[in-house]
PDB file of C-alpha atoms in Angstrom:
ATOM      1  CA  MET A   1      90.976  81.436  78.013  1.00 91.00           C
ATOM      2  CA  HIS A   2      94.253  82.397  80.680  1.00 97.00           C
ATOM      3  CA  ASP A   3      97.077  80.246  80.295  1.00 97.00           C
ATOM      4  CA  ILE A   4      98.464  80.235  84.329  1.00 98.00           C
ATOM      5  CA  ALA A   5      95.398  81.343  86.581  1.00 98.00           C
ATOM      6  CA  VAL A   6      96.825  82.358  90.177  1.00 98.00           C
ATOM      7  CA  ILE A   7      94.593  81.991  92.846  1.00 98.00           C
ATOM      8  CA  GLY A   8      95.321  84.517  95.825  1.00 98.00           C
ATOM      9  CA  GLY A   9      96.153  87.814  95.855  1.00 98.00           C
ATOM     10  CA  GLY A  10      98.893  88.170  98.600  1.00 98.00           C
ATOM     11  CA  ILE A  11     102.205  88.650  98.601  1.00 98.00           C
ATOM     12  CA  VAL A  12     103.211  84.902  97.406  1.00 98.00           C
ATOM     13  CA  GLY A  13     100.833  85.239  94.659  1.00 98.00           C
ATOM     14  CA  LEU A  14     101.297  88.264  92.828  1.00 98.00           C
ATOM     15  CA  SER A  15     105.022  87.551  93.150  1.00 98.00           C
ATOM     16  CA  VAL A  16     104.479  84.492  91.285  1.00 98.00           C
ATOM     17  CA  ALA A  17     102.128  86.298  88.615  1.00 98.00           C
ATOM     18  CA  MET A  18     104.463  89.055  88.327  1.00 98.00           C
ATOM     19  CA  GLN A  19     107.713  86.964  87.690  1.00 97.00           C
ATOM     20  CA  ALA A  20     105.321  84.645  84.836  1.00 97.00           C
ATOM     21  CA  ALA A  21     104.507  88.075  83.200  1.00 97.00           C
ATOM     22  CA  GLU A  22     107.979  88.577  83.219  1.00 96.00           C
ATOM     23  CA  ARG A  23     109.484  85.055  82.592  1.00 96.00           C
ATOM     24  CA  PHE A  24     106.786  84.122  79.592  1.00 95.00           C
ATOM     25  CA  PRO A  25     105.421  87.762  77.613  1.00 93.00           C
ATOM     26  CA  GLY A  26     103.405  85.408  75.979  1.00 92.00           C
ATOM     27  CA  LEU A  27     100.988  84.469  78.513  1.00 95.00           C
ATOM     28  CA  ARG A  28      98.028  84.795  79.962  1.00 98.00           C
ATOM     29  CA  VAL A  29      98.170  85.564  83.454  1.00 98.00           C
ATOM     30  CA  LEU A  30      95.549  85.980  85.801  1.00 98.00           C
ATOM     31  CA  ILE A  31      95.059  86.301  89.154  1.00 98.00           C
ATOM     32  CA  LEU A  32      91.814  85.943  91.207  1.00 98.00           C
ATOM     33  CA  GLU A  33      91.827  87.552  95.185  1.00 98.00           C
ATOM     34  CA  LYS A  34      88.496  87.063  97.002  1.00 98.00           C
ATOM     35  CA  GLU A  35      88.779  90.021  99.009  1.00 98.00           C
ATOM     36  CA  SER A  36      88.037  93.796  97.079  1.00 98.00           C
ATOM     37  CA  GLY A  37      91.801  94.269  96.436  1.00 98.00           C
ATOM     38  CA  VAL A  38      95.359  92.529  97.234  1.00 98.00           C
ATOM     39  CA  ALA A  39      96.903  91.964 100.658  1.00 98.00           C
ATOM     40  CA  GLN A  40      94.290  92.056 103.122  1.00 97.00           C
ATOM     41  CA  HIS A  41      95.238  89.180 104.686  1.00 95.00           C
ATOM     42  CA  GLN A  42      98.746  88.027 106.697  1.00 92.00           C
ATOM     43  CA  THR A  43     100.452  89.936 104.479  1.00 95.00           C
ATOM     44  CA  GLY A  44      98.514  93.382 105.562  1.00 93.00           C
ATOM     45  CA  HIS A  45      99.222  91.959 109.297  1.00 90.00           C
ATOM     46  CA  ASN A  46     102.341  91.051 110.040  1.00 87.00           C
ATOM     47  CA  SER A  47     105.296  93.240 111.592  1.00 87.00           C
ATOM     48  CA  GLY A  48     107.018  94.060 108.351  1.00 94.00           C
ATOM     49  CA  VAL A  49     110.298  92.962 109.099  1.00 95.00           C
ATOM     50  CA  ILE A  50     112.812  91.634 106.392  1.00 97.00           C
ATOM     51  CA  HIS A  51     114.007  88.384 108.068  1.00 96.00           C
ATOM     52  CA  SER A  52     117.909  87.748 107.609  1.00 96.00           C
ATOM     53  CA  GLY A  53     117.683  83.936 107.935  1.00 95.00           C
ATOM     54  CA  ILE A  54     119.413  82.968 111.030  1.00 95.00           C
ATOM     55  CA  TYR A  55     117.214  81.227 112.473  1.00 93.00           C
ATOM     56  CA  TYR A  56     116.741  78.590 109.914  1.00 92.00           C
ATOM     57  CA  LYS A  57     118.549  74.728 109.419  1.00 92.00           C
ATOM     58  CA  THR A  58     121.230  75.057 107.758  1.00 94.00           C
ATOM     59  CA  GLY A  59     121.716  73.838 103.876  1.00 93.00           C
ATOM     60  CA  SER A  60     117.677  74.272 104.453  1.00 96.00           C
ATOM     61  CA  LEU A  61     115.695  75.362 100.936  1.00 96.00           C
ATOM     62  CA  LYS A  62     113.960  77.986 103.410  1.00 94.00           C
ATOM     63  CA  ALA A  63     117.453  78.914 105.179  1.00 96.00           C
ATOM     64  CA  ARG A  64     119.173  79.679 101.487  1.00 96.00           C
ATOM     65  CA  LEU A  65     115.545  81.634 100.316  1.00 96.00           C
ATOM     66  CA  CYS A  66     115.136  83.768 103.512  1.00 96.00           C
ATOM     67  CA  VAL A  67     119.020  85.563 102.957  1.00 97.00           C
ATOM     68  CA  GLN A  68     118.830  85.696  99.135  1.00 97.00           C
ATOM     69  CA  GLY A  69     115.246  87.264  99.656  1.00 97.00           C
ATOM     70  CA  ALA A  70     116.346  89.539 102.131  1.00 97.00           C
ATOM     71  CA  ARG A  71     118.984  90.887  99.998  1.00 97.00           C
ATOM     72  CA  GLU A  72     116.407  91.009  97.266  1.00 97.00           C
ATOM     73  CA  MET A  73     113.735  92.502  99.034  1.00 98.00           C
ATOM     74  CA  VAL A  74     115.724  95.448  99.912  1.00 98.00           C
ATOM     75  CA  GLU A  75     116.788  95.812  96.154  1.00 98.00           C
ATOM     76  CA  PHE A  76     113.436  95.717  95.591  1.00 98.00           C
ATOM     77  CA  CYS A  77     112.640  98.575  97.617  1.00 98.00           C
ATOM     78  CA  GLY A  78     115.307 100.767  96.722  1.00 98.00           C
ATOM     79  CA  HIS A  79     114.905 100.691  92.820  1.00 98.00           C
ATOM     80  CA  HIS A  80     110.814 101.508  93.411  1.00 98.00           C
ATOM     81  CA  GLY A  81     110.919 104.182  96.572  1.00 98.00           C
ATOM     82  CA  ILE A  82     109.393 101.591  98.869  1.00 98.00           C
ATOM     83  CA  ALA A  83     110.414 102.546 102.469  1.00 98.00           C
ATOM     84  CA  HIS A  84     112.361 100.249 104.051  1.00 98.00           C
ATOM     85  CA  GLU A  85     115.387 100.514 106.278  1.00 98.00           C
ATOM     86  CA  VAL A  86     117.981  97.376 107.434  1.00 98.00           C
ATOM     87  CA  CYS A  87     118.408  98.910 110.780  1.00 97.00           C
ATOM     88  CA  GLY A  88     120.025  95.377 112.478  1.00 97.00           C
ATOM     89  CA  LYS A  89     117.882  93.573 115.387  1.00 97.00           C
ATOM     90  CA  VAL A  90     119.052  91.956 118.861  1.00 98.00           C
ATOM     91  CA  ILE A  91     117.997  88.624 119.805  1.00 97.00           C
ATOM     92  CA  VAL A  92     118.989  89.446 124.141  1.00 97.00           C
ATOM     93  CA  ALA A  93     119.391  86.050 126.072  1.00 97.00           C
ATOM     94  CA  ILE A  94     118.600  87.042 129.610  1.00 96.00           C
ATOM     95  CA  ASN A  95     119.601  83.722 131.509  1.00 96.00           C
ATOM     96  CA  ALA A  96     123.109  81.486 131.493  1.00 95.00           C
ATOM     97  CA  GLU A  97     120.700  78.956 129.131  1.00 94.00           C
ATOM     98  CA  GLU A  98     119.723  81.095 126.704  1.00 95.00           C
ATOM     99  CA  ALA A  99     122.919  82.866 126.402  1.00 96.00           C
ATOM    100  CA  ALA A 100     124.536  79.443 125.543  1.00 94.00           C
ATOM    101  CA  ARG A 101     121.800  78.866 122.614  1.00 94.00           C
ATOM    102  CA  LEU A 102     123.026  82.067 120.923  1.00 95.00           C
ATOM    103  CA  GLU A 103     126.395  80.395 120.095  1.00 93.00           C
ATOM    104  CA  GLY A 104     124.672  78.105 118.138  1.00 93.00           C
ATOM    105  CA  LEU A 105     122.851  80.868 116.020  1.00 94.00           C
ATOM    106  CA  ARG A 106     125.715  82.982 115.535  1.00 95.00           C
ATOM    107  CA  LYS A 107     127.257  79.975 114.235  1.00 95.00           C
ATOM    108  CA  ARG A 108     123.733  79.165 111.859  1.00 95.00           C
ATOM    109  CA  GLY A 109     123.948  82.933 110.919  1.00 96.00           C
ATOM    110  CA  GLU A 110     127.325  82.455 109.356  1.00 96.00           C
ATOM    111  CA  ALA A 111     126.931  79.169 108.009  1.00 97.00           C
ATOM    112  CA  ASN A 112     123.839  80.554 106.219  1.00 96.00           C
ATOM    113  CA  GLY A 113     125.757  83.308 104.206  1.00 96.00           C
ATOM    114  CA  LEU A 114     125.127  85.721 107.745  1.00 96.00           C
ATOM    115  CA  THR A 115     128.163  89.181 107.622  1.00 95.00           C
ATOM    116  CA  GLY A 116     128.771  90.748 110.526  1.00 96.00           C
ATOM    117  CA  VAL A 117     126.707  89.145 113.247  1.00 97.00           C
ATOM    118  CA  GLU A 118     128.358  89.735 116.635  1.00 96.00           C
ATOM    119  CA  ALA A 119     127.957  88.070 119.873  1.00 97.00           C
ATOM    120  CA  LEU A 120     127.649  91.387 122.846  1.00 98.00           C
ATOM    121  CA  GLY A 121     128.428  91.532 126.402  1.00 97.00           C
ATOM    122  CA  PRO A 122     125.771  93.734 128.466  1.00 97.00           C
ATOM    123  CA  GLU A 123     127.658  96.860 127.567  1.00 97.00           C
ATOM    124  CA  ALA A 124     127.914  96.810 124.598  1.00 98.00           C
ATOM    125  CA  LEU A 125     123.901  95.631 124.541  1.00 98.00           C
ATOM    126  CA  ARG A 126     122.874  98.868 125.840  1.00 97.00           C
ATOM    127  CA  GLU A 127     125.017 101.209 123.479  1.00 97.00           C
ATOM    128  CA  ILE A 128     122.257  99.449 120.754  1.00 97.00           C
ATOM    129  CA  GLU A 129     119.192  99.680 123.239  1.00 97.00           C
ATOM    130  CA  PRO A 130     120.101 101.203 126.491  1.00 97.00           C
ATOM    131  CA  HIS A 131     116.672 100.412 127.650  1.00 96.00           C
ATOM    132  CA  VAL A 132     117.054  96.617 127.120  1.00 96.00           C
ATOM    133  CA  VAL A 133     118.992  94.836 129.819  1.00 95.00           C
ATOM    134  CA  GLY A 134     120.342  91.141 129.226  1.00 97.00           C
ATOM    135  CA  VAL A 135     123.132  88.449 129.563  1.00 97.00           C
ATOM    136  CA  LYS A 136     124.508  88.016 126.345  1.00 98.00           C
ATOM    137  CA  ALA A 137     122.984  89.029 122.578  1.00 98.00           C
ATOM    138  CA  LEU A 138     123.700  88.373 119.410  1.00 98.00           C
ATOM    139  CA  LYS A 139     123.804  91.377 116.728  1.00 98.00           C
ATOM    140  CA  VAL A 140     122.449  90.377 113.532  1.00 98.00           C
ATOM    141  CA  PRO A 141     123.133  93.233 111.170  1.00 97.00           C
ATOM    142  CA  SER A 142     120.673  92.031 107.984  1.00 97.00           C
ATOM    143  CA  THR A 143     117.043  92.734 109.613  1.00 98.00           C
ATOM    144  CA  GLY A 144     115.595  95.173 108.074  1.00 98.00           C
ATOM    145  CA  ILE A 145     111.518  96.952 108.518  1.00 98.00           C
ATOM    146  CA  THR A 146     109.414  97.858 105.233  1.00 98.00           C
ATOM    147  CA  ASP A 147     105.498  97.923 104.291  1.00 97.00           C
ATOM    148  CA  TYR A 148     104.798  94.796 102.673  1.00 98.00           C
ATOM    149  CA  VAL A 149     101.588  95.942 101.666  1.00 98.00           C
ATOM    150  CA  GLN A 150     103.134  98.401  99.564  1.00 98.00           C
ATOM    151  CA  VAL A 151     105.380  95.826  98.753  1.00 98.00           C
ATOM    152  CA  ALA A 152     102.531  93.873  97.273  1.00 98.00           C
ATOM    153  CA  ARG A 153     100.496  96.666  95.324  1.00 98.00           C
ATOM    154  CA  LYS A 154     103.670  97.214  93.210  1.00 98.00           C
ATOM    155  CA  TYR A 155     103.977  93.478  92.738  1.00 98.00           C
ATOM    156  CA  ALA A 156     100.725  94.184  91.713  1.00 98.00           C
ATOM    157  CA  GLU A 157     101.489  97.017  89.564  1.00 98.00           C
ATOM    158  CA  THR A 158     104.406  95.128  88.124  1.00 98.00           C
ATOM    159  CA  ALA A 159     101.914  92.207  86.720  1.00 98.00           C
ATOM    160  CA  VAL A 160      99.641  94.145  85.562  1.00 98.00           C
ATOM    161  CA  GLU A 161     102.029  96.595  83.178  1.00 97.00           C
ATOM    162  CA  ARG A 162     103.377  93.423  81.794  1.00 97.00           C
ATOM    163  CA  GLY A 163      99.961  91.983  81.168  1.00 97.00           C
ATOM    164  CA  ALA A 164      98.374  90.037  83.847  1.00 98.00           C
ATOM    165  CA  GLU A 165      94.352  90.746  84.369  1.00 98.00           C
ATOM    166  CA  LEU A 166      93.681  90.922  87.986  1.00 98.00           C
ATOM    167  CA  LYS A 167      90.356  90.027  89.247  1.00 98.00           C
ATOM    168  CA  THR A 168      89.407  91.187  92.851  1.00 98.00           C
ATOM    169  CA  GLY A 169      86.163  89.992  94.570  1.00 98.00           C
ATOM    170  CA  ALA A 170      86.754  86.328  92.992  1.00 98.00           C
ATOM    171  CA  GLY A 171      86.598  83.714  95.929  1.00 98.00           C
ATOM    172  CA  VAL A 172      86.936  80.022  94.880  1.00 98.00           C
ATOM    173  CA  ILE A 173      83.775  78.027  95.192  1.00 98.00           C
ATOM    174  CA  GLY A 174      84.731  75.385  92.805  1.00 97.00           C
ATOM    175  CA  PHE A 175      86.353  73.663  89.750  1.00 97.00           C
ATOM    176  CA  ARG A 176      85.025  71.805  86.878  1.00 95.00           C
ATOM    177  CA  THR A 177      87.583  69.895  84.382  1.00 90.00           C
ATOM    178  CA  ALA A 178      87.424  69.599  80.964  1.00 82.00           C
ATOM    179  CA  SER A 179      90.205  68.184  78.388  1.00 81.00           C
ATOM    180  CA  ASP A 180      92.616  70.919  78.384  1.00 88.00           C
ATOM    181  CA  GLU A 181      91.133  73.254  80.977  1.00 94.00           C
ATOM    182  CA  VAL A 182      90.006  74.256  84.090  1.00 97.00           C
ATOM    183  CA  VAL A 183      86.914  75.869  85.280  1.00 97.00           C
ATOM    184  CA  ILE A 184      87.648  77.773  88.217  1.00 98.00           C
ATOM    185  CA  GLN A 185      84.208  79.252  89.294  1.00 98.00           C
ATOM    186  CA  THR A 186      84.570  82.067  92.211  1.00 98.00           C
ATOM    187  CA  ARG A 187      81.910  84.198  93.560  1.00 98.00           C
ATOM    188  CA  GLY A 188      82.818  87.059  90.404  1.00 97.00           C
ATOM    189  CA  GLY A 189      82.108  84.834  87.755  1.00 97.00           C
ATOM    190  CA  ASP A 190      83.730  81.581  86.422  1.00 97.00           C
ATOM    191  CA  PHE A 191      87.091  81.690  84.633  1.00 98.00           C
ATOM    192  CA  THR A 192      89.024  78.853  82.468  1.00 97.00           C
ATOM    193  CA  ALA A 193      92.615  78.506  82.753  1.00 97.00           C
ATOM    194  CA  ARG A 194      95.136  76.037  81.178  1.00 96.00           C
ATOM    195  CA  TYR A 195      96.834  76.096  84.703  1.00 96.00           C
ATOM    196  CA  VAL A 196      96.044  76.542  88.277  1.00 98.00           C
ATOM    197  CA  ILE A 197      98.496  77.865  90.985  1.00 98.00           C
ATOM    198  CA  ASN A 198      97.270  77.642  94.758  1.00 98.00           C
ATOM    199  CA  CYS A 199      98.743  80.817  96.432  1.00 98.00           C
ATOM    200  CA  ALA A 200      96.208  81.039  98.963  1.00 97.00           C
ATOM    201  CA  GLY A 201      98.030  80.892 102.232  1.00 94.00           C
ATOM    202  CA  LEU A 202      95.956  79.944 105.612  1.00 92.00           C
ATOM    203  CA  TYR A 203      93.348  78.778 102.615  1.00 95.00           C
ATOM    204  CA  SER A 204      95.985  76.543 100.498  1.00 96.00           C
ATOM    205  CA  ASP A 205      94.500  72.988 102.201  1.00 96.00           C
ATOM    206  CA  GLN A 206      90.933  74.217 101.065  1.00 96.00           C
ATOM    207  CA  ILE A 207      91.300  75.025  98.036  1.00 97.00           C
ATOM    208  CA  ALA A 208      93.423  72.358  97.033  1.00 97.00           C
ATOM    209  CA  ARG A 209      90.842  69.294  98.119  1.00 96.00           C
ATOM    210  CA  MET A 210      88.187  71.992  97.132  1.00 97.00           C
ATOM    211  CA  ALA A 211      89.747  71.356  92.959  1.00 96.00           C
ATOM    212  CA  GLY A 212      89.601  67.276  94.189  1.00 95.00           C
ATOM    213  CA  HIS A 213      93.429  67.163  95.456  1.00 94.00           C
ATOM    214  CA  ASP A 214      94.463  65.806  98.240  1.00 93.00           C
ATOM    215  CA  PRO A 215      97.618  68.026 100.278  1.00 92.00           C
ATOM    216  CA  GLU A 216      97.687  64.661 102.943  1.00 91.00           C
ATOM    217  CA  ILE A 217      98.316  67.776 105.512  1.00 90.00           C
ATOM    218  CA  MET A 218      96.264  70.843 107.007  1.00 90.00           C
ATOM    219  CA  ILE A 219      97.332  74.762 107.779  1.00 90.00           C
ATOM    220  CA  VAL A 220      96.694  75.165 111.554  1.00 85.00           C
ATOM    221  CA  PRO A 221      97.252  78.913 111.481  1.00 78.00           C
ATOM    222  CA  PHE A 222      98.946  80.643 114.925  1.00 75.00           C
ATOM    223  CA  ARG A 223      97.032  84.230 115.518  1.00 74.00           C
ATOM    224  CA  GLY A 224      99.834  86.026 116.724  1.00 76.00           C
ATOM    225  CA  GLU A 225      98.881  89.661 119.481  1.00 82.00           C
ATOM    226  CA  TYR A 226     100.003  92.855 119.218  1.00 85.00           C
ATOM    227  CA  TYR A 227     100.300  95.331 120.555  1.00 90.00           C
ATOM    228  CA  ASP A 228     101.808  99.431 119.842  1.00 92.00           C
ATOM    229  CA  LEU A 229     103.995 100.910 122.935  1.00 94.00           C
ATOM    230  CA  ILE A 230     102.077 104.493 123.405  1.00 94.00           C
ATOM    231  CA  PRO A 231     104.089 107.234 121.976  1.00 93.00           C
ATOM    232  CA  GLN A 232     105.294 108.165 125.546  1.00 94.00           C
ATOM    233  CA  ARG A 233     107.327 105.270 125.545  1.00 93.00           C
ATOM    234  CA  ALA A 234     108.331 104.436 122.599  1.00 93.00           C
ATOM    235  CA  SER A 235     112.097 105.262 122.781  1.00 92.00           C
ATOM    236  CA  LEU A 236     112.554 102.650 124.721  1.00 94.00           C
ATOM    237  CA  VAL A 237     113.075 100.773 121.865  1.00 96.00           C
ATOM    238  CA  ARG A 238     115.375 101.500 118.725  1.00 96.00           C
ATOM    239  CA  ASN A 239     115.117  98.964 116.430  1.00 94.00           C
ATOM    240  CA  LEU A 240     114.014  95.435 116.400  1.00 97.00           C
ATOM    241  CA  ILE A 241     114.691  93.671 119.877  1.00 97.00           C
ATOM    242  CA  TYR A 242     113.903  89.492 119.875  1.00 96.00           C
ATOM    243  CA  PRO A 243     114.874  86.943 122.487  1.00 95.00           C
ATOM    244  CA  VAL A 244     115.888  83.675 122.404  1.00 94.00           C
ATOM    245  CA  PRO A 245     114.405  80.923 120.591  1.00 89.00           C
ATOM    246  CA  ASP A 246     112.926  78.101 123.043  1.00 84.00           C
ATOM    247  CA  PRO A 247     113.251  75.115 121.299  1.00 80.00           C
ATOM    248  CA  ARG A 248     110.337  73.664 123.031  1.00 80.00           C
ATOM    249  CA  PHE A 249     107.118  76.032 121.038  1.00 74.00           C
ATOM    250  CA  PRO A 250     107.056  77.144 117.492  1.00 65.00           C
ATOM    251  CA  PHE A 251     107.383  80.600 118.035  1.00 70.00           C
ATOM    252  CA  LEU A 252     109.937  83.438 118.136  1.00 74.00           C
ATOM    253  CA  GLY A 253     108.187  84.548 121.660  1.00 81.00           C
ATOM    254  CA  VAL A 254     107.463  87.972 122.608  1.00 87.00           C
ATOM    255  CA  HIS A 255     109.651  90.630 121.088  1.00 92.00           C
ATOM    256  CA  PHE A 256     109.957  94.206 119.896  1.00 95.00           C
ATOM    257  CA  THR A 257     109.368  96.253 116.707  1.00 95.00           C
ATOM    258  CA  ARG A 258     109.844  99.148 115.095  1.00 95.00           C
ATOM    259  CA  ARG A 259     107.306  99.866 112.125  1.00 95.00           C
ATOM    260  CA  ILE A 260     108.826 101.726 109.161  1.00 96.00           C
ATOM    261  CA  SER A 261     106.012 104.188 110.250  1.00 93.00           C
ATOM    262  CA  GLY A 262     108.537 105.463 113.070  1.00 93.00           C
ATOM    263  CA  THR A 263     105.758 103.277 115.945  1.00 95.00           C
ATOM    264  CA  ILE A 264     106.789 100.614 118.362  1.00 96.00           C
ATOM    265  CA  ASP A 265     104.857  96.861 118.439  1.00 93.00           C
ATOM    266  CA  ALA A 266     105.651  94.328 120.746  1.00 92.00           C
ATOM    267  CA  GLY A 267     103.770  90.725 120.697  1.00 85.00           C
ATOM    268  CA  ALA A 268     104.014  87.118 119.295  1.00 77.00           C
ATOM    269  CA  GLU A 269     102.727  84.788 117.754  1.00 61.00           C
ATOM    270  CA  CYS A 270     100.645  83.775 120.965  1.00 48.00           C
ATOM    271  CA  SER A 271      97.704  83.866 122.543  1.00 39.00           C
ATOM    272  CA  ALA A 272      96.887  87.359 123.873  1.00 34.00           C
ATOM    273  CA  GLY A 273      97.475  86.259 127.613  1.00 36.00           C
ATOM    274  CA  VAL A 274     100.811  84.730 127.260  1.00 37.00           C
ATOM    275  CA  ALA A 275     102.283  87.770 125.369  1.00 36.00           C
ATOM    276  CA  ALA A 276     100.135  90.103 127.465  1.00 35.00           C
ATOM    277  CA  ARG A 277     101.567  88.003 130.498  1.00 38.00           C
ATOM    278  CA  ARG A 278     104.920  88.014 128.902  1.00 39.00           C
ATOM    279  CA  ILE A 279     105.386  91.492 127.927  1.00 38.00           C
ATOM    280  CA  SER A 280     104.227  92.741 131.845  1.00 40.00           C
ATOM    281  CA  GLU A 281     107.056  90.175 133.309  1.00 43.00           C
ATOM    282  CA  ASN A 282     109.499  91.743 131.365  1.00 43.00           C
ATOM    283  CA  GLY A 283     108.456  95.617 131.956  1.00 40.00           C
ATOM    284  CA  PHE A 284     107.206  96.809 129.718  1.00 40.00           C
TER     285      PHE A 284
END
């Protein structure tokens, strides 16, 4: 029997297992992942941005964890030789209404502990991103990029080195409870544990209900649509270019991201039609 079973081999579950194995070396830690390897869902399908924390409400847990987590992610990547770069980004306003919202973002970023956030005029913006046109922008120097699949694999490797056990191909299909243990039924066999930590990402609500708990929420995923700029046009984007967030929508909008591999992504967390239309309207 294991002491702790972590469901989910994405970056969250692997981080939890790695930390548990470090802080409680006497405990038997198990990671259950339904795929054949780790980081095959959201962890392996994102733009690789190390976000600064400029967007989040001051004083919120999300703001504090994002700012602290960005620093720790850069330190972790540097310590383990994982490709990363603190390249910075610009948030660009294209009209007066968006420009007015930028000042609120700047104040929020500073209140959240960011340093070096700077308001830019059109000429200063073009010095950073020569092909971007805007009436005003914010420079956020602490934003970075990395490869979260590499990060997750290092988490898994470290957790196993510290004594954790990783089981892939172990999709959870049910639970049984006894007096002092939980039997986790998976497609790779049954496993018992004293405690179960649910880190199943977009499936967390389903796992909770499977275990007999009502989380009183339903996770509704938003699908992002991203395109690669052709190599001949990659020079249009030097680093990261973001729009001013629109408070009417729960997205960051269409943005351009230089990957750690050197390619350029263009897209957003919205439908393909919206992403394609917005990219077209901005001349890319």
